[in-house]
PDB file of C-alpha atoms in Angstrom:
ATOM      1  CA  UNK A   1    -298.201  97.465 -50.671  1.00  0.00           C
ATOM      2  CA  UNK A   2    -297.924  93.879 -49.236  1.00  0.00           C
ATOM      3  CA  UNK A   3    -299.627  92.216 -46.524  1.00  0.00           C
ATOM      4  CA  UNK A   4    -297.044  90.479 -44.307  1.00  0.00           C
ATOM      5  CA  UNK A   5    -297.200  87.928 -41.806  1.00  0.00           C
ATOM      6  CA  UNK A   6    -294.304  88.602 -38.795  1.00  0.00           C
ATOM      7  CA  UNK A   7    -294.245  84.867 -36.972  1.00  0.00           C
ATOM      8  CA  UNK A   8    -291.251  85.835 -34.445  1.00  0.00           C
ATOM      9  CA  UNK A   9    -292.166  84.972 -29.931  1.00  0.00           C
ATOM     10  CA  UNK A  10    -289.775  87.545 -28.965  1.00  0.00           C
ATOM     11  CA  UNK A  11    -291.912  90.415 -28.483  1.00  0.00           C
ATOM     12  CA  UNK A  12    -289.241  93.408 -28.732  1.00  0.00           C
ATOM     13  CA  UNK A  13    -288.214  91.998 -32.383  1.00  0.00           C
ATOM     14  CA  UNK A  14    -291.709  91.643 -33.453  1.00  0.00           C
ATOM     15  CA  UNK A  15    -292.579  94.727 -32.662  1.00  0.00           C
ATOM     16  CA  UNK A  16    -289.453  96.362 -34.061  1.00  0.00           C
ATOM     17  CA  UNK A  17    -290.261  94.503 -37.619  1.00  0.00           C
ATOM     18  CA  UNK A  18    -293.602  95.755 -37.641  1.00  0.00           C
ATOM     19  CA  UNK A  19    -293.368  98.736 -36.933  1.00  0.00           C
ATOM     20  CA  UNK A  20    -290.949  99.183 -39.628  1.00  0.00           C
ATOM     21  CA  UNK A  21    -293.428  97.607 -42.164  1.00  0.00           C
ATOM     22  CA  UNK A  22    -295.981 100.128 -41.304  1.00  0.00           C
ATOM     23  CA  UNK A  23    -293.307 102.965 -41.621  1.00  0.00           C
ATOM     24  CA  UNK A  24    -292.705 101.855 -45.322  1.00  0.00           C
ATOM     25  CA  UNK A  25    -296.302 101.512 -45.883  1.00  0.00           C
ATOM     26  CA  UNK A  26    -296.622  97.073 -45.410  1.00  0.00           C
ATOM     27  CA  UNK A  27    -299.726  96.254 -43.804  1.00  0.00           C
ATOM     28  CA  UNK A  28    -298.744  93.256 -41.527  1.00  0.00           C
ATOM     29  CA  UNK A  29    -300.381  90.475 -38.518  1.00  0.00           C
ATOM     30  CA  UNK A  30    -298.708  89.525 -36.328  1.00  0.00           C
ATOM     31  CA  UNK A  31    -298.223  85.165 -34.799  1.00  0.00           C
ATOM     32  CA  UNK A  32    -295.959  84.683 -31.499  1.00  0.00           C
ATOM     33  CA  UNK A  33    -295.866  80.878 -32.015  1.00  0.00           C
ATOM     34  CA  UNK A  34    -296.037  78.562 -34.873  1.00  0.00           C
ATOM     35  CA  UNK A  35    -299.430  77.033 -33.977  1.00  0.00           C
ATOM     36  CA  UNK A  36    -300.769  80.013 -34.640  1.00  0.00           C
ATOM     37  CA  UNK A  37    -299.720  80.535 -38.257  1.00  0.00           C
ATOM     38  CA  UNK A  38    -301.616  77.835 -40.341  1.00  0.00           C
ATOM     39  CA  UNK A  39    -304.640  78.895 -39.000  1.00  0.00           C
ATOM     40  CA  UNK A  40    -304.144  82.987 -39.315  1.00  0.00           C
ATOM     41  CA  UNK A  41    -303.364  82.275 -43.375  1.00  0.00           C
ATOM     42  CA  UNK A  42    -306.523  80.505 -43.513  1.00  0.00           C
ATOM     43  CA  UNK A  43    -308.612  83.505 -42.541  1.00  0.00           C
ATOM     44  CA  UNK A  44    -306.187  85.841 -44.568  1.00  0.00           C
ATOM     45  CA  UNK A  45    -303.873  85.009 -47.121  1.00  0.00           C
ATOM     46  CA  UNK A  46    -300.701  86.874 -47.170  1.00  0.00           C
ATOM     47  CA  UNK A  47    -298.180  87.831 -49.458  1.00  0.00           C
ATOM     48  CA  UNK A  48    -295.256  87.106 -47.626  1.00  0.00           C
ATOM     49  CA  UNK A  49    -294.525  85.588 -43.901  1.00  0.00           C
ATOM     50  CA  UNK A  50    -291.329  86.274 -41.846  1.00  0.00           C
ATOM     51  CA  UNK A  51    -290.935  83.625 -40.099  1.00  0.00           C
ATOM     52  CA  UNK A  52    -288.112  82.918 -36.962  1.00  0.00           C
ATOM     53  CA  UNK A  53    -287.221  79.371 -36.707  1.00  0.00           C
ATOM     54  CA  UNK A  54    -286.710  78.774 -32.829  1.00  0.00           C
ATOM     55  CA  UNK A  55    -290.409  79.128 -32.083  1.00  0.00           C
ATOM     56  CA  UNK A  56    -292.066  77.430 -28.882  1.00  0.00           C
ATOM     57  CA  UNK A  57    -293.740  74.282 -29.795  1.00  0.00           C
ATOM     58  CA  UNK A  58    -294.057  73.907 -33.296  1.00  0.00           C
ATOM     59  CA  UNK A  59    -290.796  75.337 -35.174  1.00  0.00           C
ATOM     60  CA  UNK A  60    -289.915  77.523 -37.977  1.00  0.00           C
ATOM     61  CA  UNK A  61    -289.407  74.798 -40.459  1.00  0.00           C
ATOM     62  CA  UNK A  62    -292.164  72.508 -39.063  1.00  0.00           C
ATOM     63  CA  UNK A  63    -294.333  75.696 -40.181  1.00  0.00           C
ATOM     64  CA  UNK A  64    -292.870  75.801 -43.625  1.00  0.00           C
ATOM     65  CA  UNK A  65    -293.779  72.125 -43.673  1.00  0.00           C
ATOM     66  CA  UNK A  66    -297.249  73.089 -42.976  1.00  0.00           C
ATOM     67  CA  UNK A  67    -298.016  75.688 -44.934  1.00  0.00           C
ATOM     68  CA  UNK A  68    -296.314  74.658 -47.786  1.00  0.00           C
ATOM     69  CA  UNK A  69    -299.235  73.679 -50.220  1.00  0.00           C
ATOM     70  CA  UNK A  70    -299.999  77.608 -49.704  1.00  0.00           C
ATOM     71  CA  UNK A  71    -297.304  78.600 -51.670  1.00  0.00           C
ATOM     72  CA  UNK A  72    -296.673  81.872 -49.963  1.00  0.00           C
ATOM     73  CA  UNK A  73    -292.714  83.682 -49.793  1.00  0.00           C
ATOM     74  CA  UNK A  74    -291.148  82.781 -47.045  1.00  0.00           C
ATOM     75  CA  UNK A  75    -288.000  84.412 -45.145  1.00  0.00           C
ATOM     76  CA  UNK A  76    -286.577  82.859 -42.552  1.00  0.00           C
ATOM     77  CA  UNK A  77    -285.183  84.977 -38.867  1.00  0.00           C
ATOM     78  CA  UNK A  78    -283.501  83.787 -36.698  1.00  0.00           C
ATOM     79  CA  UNK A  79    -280.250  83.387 -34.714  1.00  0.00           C
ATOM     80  CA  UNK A  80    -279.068  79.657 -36.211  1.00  0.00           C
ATOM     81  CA  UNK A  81    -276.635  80.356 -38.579  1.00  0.00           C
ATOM     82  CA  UNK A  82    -275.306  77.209 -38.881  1.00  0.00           C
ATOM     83  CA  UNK A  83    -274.905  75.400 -43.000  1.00  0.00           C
ATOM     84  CA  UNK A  84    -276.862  72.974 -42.649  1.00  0.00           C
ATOM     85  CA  UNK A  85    -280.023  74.976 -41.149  1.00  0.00           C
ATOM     86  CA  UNK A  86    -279.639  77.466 -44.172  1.00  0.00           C
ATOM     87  CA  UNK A  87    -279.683  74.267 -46.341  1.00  0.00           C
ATOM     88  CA  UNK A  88    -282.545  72.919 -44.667  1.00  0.00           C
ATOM     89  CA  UNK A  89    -284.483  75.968 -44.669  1.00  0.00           C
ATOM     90  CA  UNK A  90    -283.841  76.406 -48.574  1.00  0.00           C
ATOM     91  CA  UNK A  91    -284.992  72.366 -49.268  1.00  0.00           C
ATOM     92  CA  UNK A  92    -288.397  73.720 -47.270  1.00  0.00           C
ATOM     93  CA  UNK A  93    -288.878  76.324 -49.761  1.00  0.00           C
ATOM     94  CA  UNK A  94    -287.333  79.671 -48.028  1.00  0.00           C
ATOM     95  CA  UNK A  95    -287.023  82.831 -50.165  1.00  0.00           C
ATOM     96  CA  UNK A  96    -284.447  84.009 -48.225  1.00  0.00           C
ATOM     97  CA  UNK A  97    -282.596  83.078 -44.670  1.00  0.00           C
ATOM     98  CA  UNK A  98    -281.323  86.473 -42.438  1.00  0.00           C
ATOM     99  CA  UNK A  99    -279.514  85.424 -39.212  1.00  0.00           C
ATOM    100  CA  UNK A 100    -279.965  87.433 -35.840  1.00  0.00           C
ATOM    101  CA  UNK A 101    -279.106  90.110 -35.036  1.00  0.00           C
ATOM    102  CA  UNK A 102    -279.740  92.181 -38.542  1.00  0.00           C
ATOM    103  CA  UNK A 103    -280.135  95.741 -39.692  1.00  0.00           C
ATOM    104  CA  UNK A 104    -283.672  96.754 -40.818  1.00  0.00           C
ATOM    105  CA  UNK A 105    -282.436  98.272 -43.844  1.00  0.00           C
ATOM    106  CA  UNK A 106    -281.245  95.153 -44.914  1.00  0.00           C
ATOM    107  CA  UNK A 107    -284.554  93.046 -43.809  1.00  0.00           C
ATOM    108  CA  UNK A 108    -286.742  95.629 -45.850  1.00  0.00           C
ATOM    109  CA  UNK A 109    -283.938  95.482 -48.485  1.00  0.00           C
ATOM    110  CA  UNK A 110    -284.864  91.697 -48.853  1.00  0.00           C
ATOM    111  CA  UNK A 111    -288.442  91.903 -48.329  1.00  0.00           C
ATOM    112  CA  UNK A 112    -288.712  93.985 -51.276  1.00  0.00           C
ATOM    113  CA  UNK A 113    -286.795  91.172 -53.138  1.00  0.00           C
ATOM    114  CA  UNK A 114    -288.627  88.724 -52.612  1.00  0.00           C
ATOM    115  CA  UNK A 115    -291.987  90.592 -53.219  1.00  0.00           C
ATOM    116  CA  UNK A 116    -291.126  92.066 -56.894  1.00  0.00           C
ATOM    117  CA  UNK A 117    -289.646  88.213 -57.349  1.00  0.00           C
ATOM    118  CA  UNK A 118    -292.648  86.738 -56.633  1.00  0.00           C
ATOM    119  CA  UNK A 119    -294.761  89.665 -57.927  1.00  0.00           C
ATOM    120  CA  UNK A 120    -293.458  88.698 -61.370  1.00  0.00           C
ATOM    121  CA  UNK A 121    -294.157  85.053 -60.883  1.00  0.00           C
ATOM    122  CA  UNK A 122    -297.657  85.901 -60.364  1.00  0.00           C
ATOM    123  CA  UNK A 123    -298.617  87.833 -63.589  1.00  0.00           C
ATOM    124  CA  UNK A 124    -299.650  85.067 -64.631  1.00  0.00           C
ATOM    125  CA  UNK A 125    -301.128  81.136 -64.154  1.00  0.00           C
ATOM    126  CA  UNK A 126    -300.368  78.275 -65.755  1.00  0.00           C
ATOM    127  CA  UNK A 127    -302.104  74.978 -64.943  1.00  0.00           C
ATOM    128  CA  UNK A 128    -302.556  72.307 -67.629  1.00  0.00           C
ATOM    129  CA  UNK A 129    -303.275  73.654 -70.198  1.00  0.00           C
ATOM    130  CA  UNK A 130    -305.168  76.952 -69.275  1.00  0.00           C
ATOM    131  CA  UNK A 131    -303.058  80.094 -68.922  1.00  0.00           C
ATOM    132  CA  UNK A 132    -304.547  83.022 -66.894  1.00  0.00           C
ATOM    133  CA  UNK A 133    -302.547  86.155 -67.973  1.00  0.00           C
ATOM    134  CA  UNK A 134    -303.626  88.518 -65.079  1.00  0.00           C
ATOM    135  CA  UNK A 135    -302.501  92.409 -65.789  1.00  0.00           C
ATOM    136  CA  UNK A 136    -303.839  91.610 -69.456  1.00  0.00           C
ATOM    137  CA  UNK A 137    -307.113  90.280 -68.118  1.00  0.00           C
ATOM    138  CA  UNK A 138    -306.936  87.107 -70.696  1.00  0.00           C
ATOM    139  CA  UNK A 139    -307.189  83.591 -70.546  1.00  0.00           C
ATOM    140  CA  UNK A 140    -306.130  81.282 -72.714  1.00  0.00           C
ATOM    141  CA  UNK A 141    -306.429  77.495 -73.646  1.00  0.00           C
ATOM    142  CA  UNK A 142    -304.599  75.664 -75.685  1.00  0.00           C
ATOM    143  CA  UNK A 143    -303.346  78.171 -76.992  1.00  0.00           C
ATOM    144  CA  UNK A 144    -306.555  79.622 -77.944  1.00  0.00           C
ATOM    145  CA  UNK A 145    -307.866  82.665 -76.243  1.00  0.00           C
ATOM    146  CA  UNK A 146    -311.160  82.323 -74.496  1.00  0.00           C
ATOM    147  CA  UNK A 147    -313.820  84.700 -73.886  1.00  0.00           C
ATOM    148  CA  UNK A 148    -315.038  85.685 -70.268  1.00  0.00           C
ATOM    149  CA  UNK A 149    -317.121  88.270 -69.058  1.00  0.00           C
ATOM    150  CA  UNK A 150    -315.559  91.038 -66.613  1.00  0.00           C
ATOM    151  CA  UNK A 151    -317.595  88.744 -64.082  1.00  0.00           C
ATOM    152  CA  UNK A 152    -315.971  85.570 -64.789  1.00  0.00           C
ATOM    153  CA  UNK A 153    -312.333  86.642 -64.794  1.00  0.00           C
ATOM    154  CA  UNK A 154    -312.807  88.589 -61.446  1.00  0.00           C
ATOM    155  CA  UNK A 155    -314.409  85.302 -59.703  1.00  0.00           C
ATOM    156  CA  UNK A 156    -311.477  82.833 -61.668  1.00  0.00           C
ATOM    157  CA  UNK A 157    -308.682  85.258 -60.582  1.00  0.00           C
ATOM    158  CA  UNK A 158    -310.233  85.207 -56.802  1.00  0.00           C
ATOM    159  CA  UNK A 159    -310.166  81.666 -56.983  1.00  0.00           C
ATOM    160  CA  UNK A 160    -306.398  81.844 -58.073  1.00  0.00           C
ATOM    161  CA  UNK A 161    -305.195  83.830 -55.719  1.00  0.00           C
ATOM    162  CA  UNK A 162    -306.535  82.623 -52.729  1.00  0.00           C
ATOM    163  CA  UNK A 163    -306.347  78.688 -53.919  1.00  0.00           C
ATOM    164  CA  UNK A 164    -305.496  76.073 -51.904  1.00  0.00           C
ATOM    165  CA  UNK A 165    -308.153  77.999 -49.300  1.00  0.00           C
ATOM    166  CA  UNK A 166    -311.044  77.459 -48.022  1.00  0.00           C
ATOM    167  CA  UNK A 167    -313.859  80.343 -49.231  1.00  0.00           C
ATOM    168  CA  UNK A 168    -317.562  80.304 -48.954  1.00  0.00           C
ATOM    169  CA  UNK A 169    -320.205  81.404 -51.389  1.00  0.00           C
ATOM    170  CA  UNK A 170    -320.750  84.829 -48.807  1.00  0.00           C
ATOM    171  CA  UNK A 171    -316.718  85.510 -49.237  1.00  0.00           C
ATOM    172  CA  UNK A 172    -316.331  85.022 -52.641  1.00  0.00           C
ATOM    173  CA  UNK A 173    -319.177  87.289 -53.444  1.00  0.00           C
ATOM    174  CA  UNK A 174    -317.625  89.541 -51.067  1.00  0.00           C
ATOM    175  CA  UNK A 175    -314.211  89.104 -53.040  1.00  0.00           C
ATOM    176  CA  UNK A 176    -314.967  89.133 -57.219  1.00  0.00           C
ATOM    177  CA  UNK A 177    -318.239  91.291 -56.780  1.00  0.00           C
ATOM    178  CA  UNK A 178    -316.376  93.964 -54.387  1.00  0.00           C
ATOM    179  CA  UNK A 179    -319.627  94.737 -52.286  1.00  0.00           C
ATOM    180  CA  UNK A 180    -321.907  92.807 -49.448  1.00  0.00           C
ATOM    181  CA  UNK A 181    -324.487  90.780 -52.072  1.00  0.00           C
ATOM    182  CA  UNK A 182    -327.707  90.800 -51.516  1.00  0.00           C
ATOM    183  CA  UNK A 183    -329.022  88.155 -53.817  1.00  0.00           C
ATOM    184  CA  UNK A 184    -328.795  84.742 -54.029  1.00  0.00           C
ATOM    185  CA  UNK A 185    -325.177  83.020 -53.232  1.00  0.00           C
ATOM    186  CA  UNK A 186    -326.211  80.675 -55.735  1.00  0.00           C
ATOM    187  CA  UNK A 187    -324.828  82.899 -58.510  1.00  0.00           C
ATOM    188  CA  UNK A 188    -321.919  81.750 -57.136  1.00  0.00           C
ATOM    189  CA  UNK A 189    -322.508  78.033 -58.684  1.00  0.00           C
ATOM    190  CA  UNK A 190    -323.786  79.712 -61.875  1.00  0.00           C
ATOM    191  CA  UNK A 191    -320.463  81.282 -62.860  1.00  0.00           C
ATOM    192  CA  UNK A 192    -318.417  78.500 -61.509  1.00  0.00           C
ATOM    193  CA  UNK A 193    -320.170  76.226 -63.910  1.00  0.00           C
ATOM    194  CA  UNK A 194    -319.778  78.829 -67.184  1.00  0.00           C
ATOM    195  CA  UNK A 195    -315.830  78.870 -65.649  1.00  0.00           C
ATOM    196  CA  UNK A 196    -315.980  74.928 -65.705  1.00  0.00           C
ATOM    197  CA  UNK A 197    -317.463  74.872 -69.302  1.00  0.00           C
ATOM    198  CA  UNK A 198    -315.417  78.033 -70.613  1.00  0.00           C
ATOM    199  CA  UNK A 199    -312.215  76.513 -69.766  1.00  0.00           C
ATOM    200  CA  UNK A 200    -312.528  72.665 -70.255  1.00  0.00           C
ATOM    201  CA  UNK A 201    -312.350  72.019 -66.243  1.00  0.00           C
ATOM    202  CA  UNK A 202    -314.885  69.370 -66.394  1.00  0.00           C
ATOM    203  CA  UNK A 203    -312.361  67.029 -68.610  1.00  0.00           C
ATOM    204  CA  UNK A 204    -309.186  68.078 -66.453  1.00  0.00           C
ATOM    205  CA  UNK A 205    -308.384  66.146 -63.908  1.00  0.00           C
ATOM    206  CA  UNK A 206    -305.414  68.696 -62.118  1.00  0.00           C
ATOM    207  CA  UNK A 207    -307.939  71.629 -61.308  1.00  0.00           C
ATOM    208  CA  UNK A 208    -311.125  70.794 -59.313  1.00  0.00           C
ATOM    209  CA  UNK A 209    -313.770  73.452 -58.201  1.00  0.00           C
ATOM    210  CA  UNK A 210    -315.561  72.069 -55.305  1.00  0.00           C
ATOM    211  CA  UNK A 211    -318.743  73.005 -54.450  1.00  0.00           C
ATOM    212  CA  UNK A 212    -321.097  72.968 -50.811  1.00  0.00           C
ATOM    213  CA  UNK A 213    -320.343  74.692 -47.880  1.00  0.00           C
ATOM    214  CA  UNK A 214    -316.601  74.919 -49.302  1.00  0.00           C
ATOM    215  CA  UNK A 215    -315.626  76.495 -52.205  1.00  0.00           C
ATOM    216  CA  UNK A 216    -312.050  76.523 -53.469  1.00  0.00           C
ATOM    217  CA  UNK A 217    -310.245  75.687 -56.506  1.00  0.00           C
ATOM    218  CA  UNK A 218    -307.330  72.768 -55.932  1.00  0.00           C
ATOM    219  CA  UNK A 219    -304.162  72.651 -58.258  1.00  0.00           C
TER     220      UNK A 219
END
């Protein structure tokens, strides 16, 4: 199931969401003000945030402005019902806008919406010229197929996923190898570089792997 990120201050309605998710089997986190959020998807990326728009401090949609580059669903709670904050939370990017005070059914209704929507979208990547086609395991450029080890998709499909974030050597071991590694983090650079050569990245100038102390792939 997904993991879910409930960004709402009032703590009866958080609760209440949550506890819902885990009822239907969602894992979830949980944020109280908007500060909080950018920071909380940088540790752990989620695959959907509900997200109330009369926050203290920063705002709803200055946190859709924020995490935008992320990419991640986004429904929007919250008690303004007014046009032109539905139209302005759409322009951000929200998947959906529910106005207080709703039924659960009809928030997990939605949720599941927007999760087989997006689920769909993300079968597969697309990015100049390289096409990652994820449930097949295959990879593709220029319309050529391209052959990488069980290794090398795992790591590129890590990087995919969790792009646009920040992930060190120790994490991404941690992520594409599935266990704690005890070997050198430098095998990290080693399949990065047979990614880079594999797919053409070292001509392209959309898709950057940067290496040091970070390690993340930028689209």
């Amino acid at each position: 199931m997904a993991h879910i990120l409930v960004v709402e201050d009032e703590q009866a309605i958080n609760d209440l969401i949550t506890m819902n998710l885990k009822l239907v089997g969602h894992a979830y986190s949980k944020a109280y003000t908007g500060s909080e959020v950018a920071e909380l998807l940088e540790k752990e990326r989620a695959d959907l945030v509900l997200l109330d728009v009369m926050l203290p401090g920063l705002d709803g949609f200055g946190v859709m402005e924020q995490i935008a580059p992320l990419r991640i669903p986004v429904i929007l709670i919250t008690a303004r019902g007014a046009l032109s904050d539905r139209i302005r939370g759409f322009e951000l990017g929200a998947d959906d806008y529910i106005i207080k005070p709703f039924e659960i059914l009809e928030l997990l209704a939605r949720i599941n919406v927007v999760l087989r929507r997006n689920e769909q979208a993300a079968s597969a990547f697309v990015c100049d010229g390289v096409e990652v086609r994820f449930k097949e395991r295959q990879v593709w450029v220029d319309q050529l197929l391209v052959d990488l080890t069980a290794r090398e998709f795992e790591l590129l499909e890590v990087l995919i996923r969790n792009r646009n974030i920040a992930l060190s050597r120790e994490k991404l071991l941690e992520l594409a190898w599935g266990y704690d590694y005890a070997g050198d983090t430098r095998t990290v650079d080693v399949h990065i570089r047979q990614l880079r050569k594999k797919l053409g990245w070292e001509e392209r100038i959309k898709t950057v792997f940067k290496l040091g102390y970070r390690l993340e792939v930028q689209v």
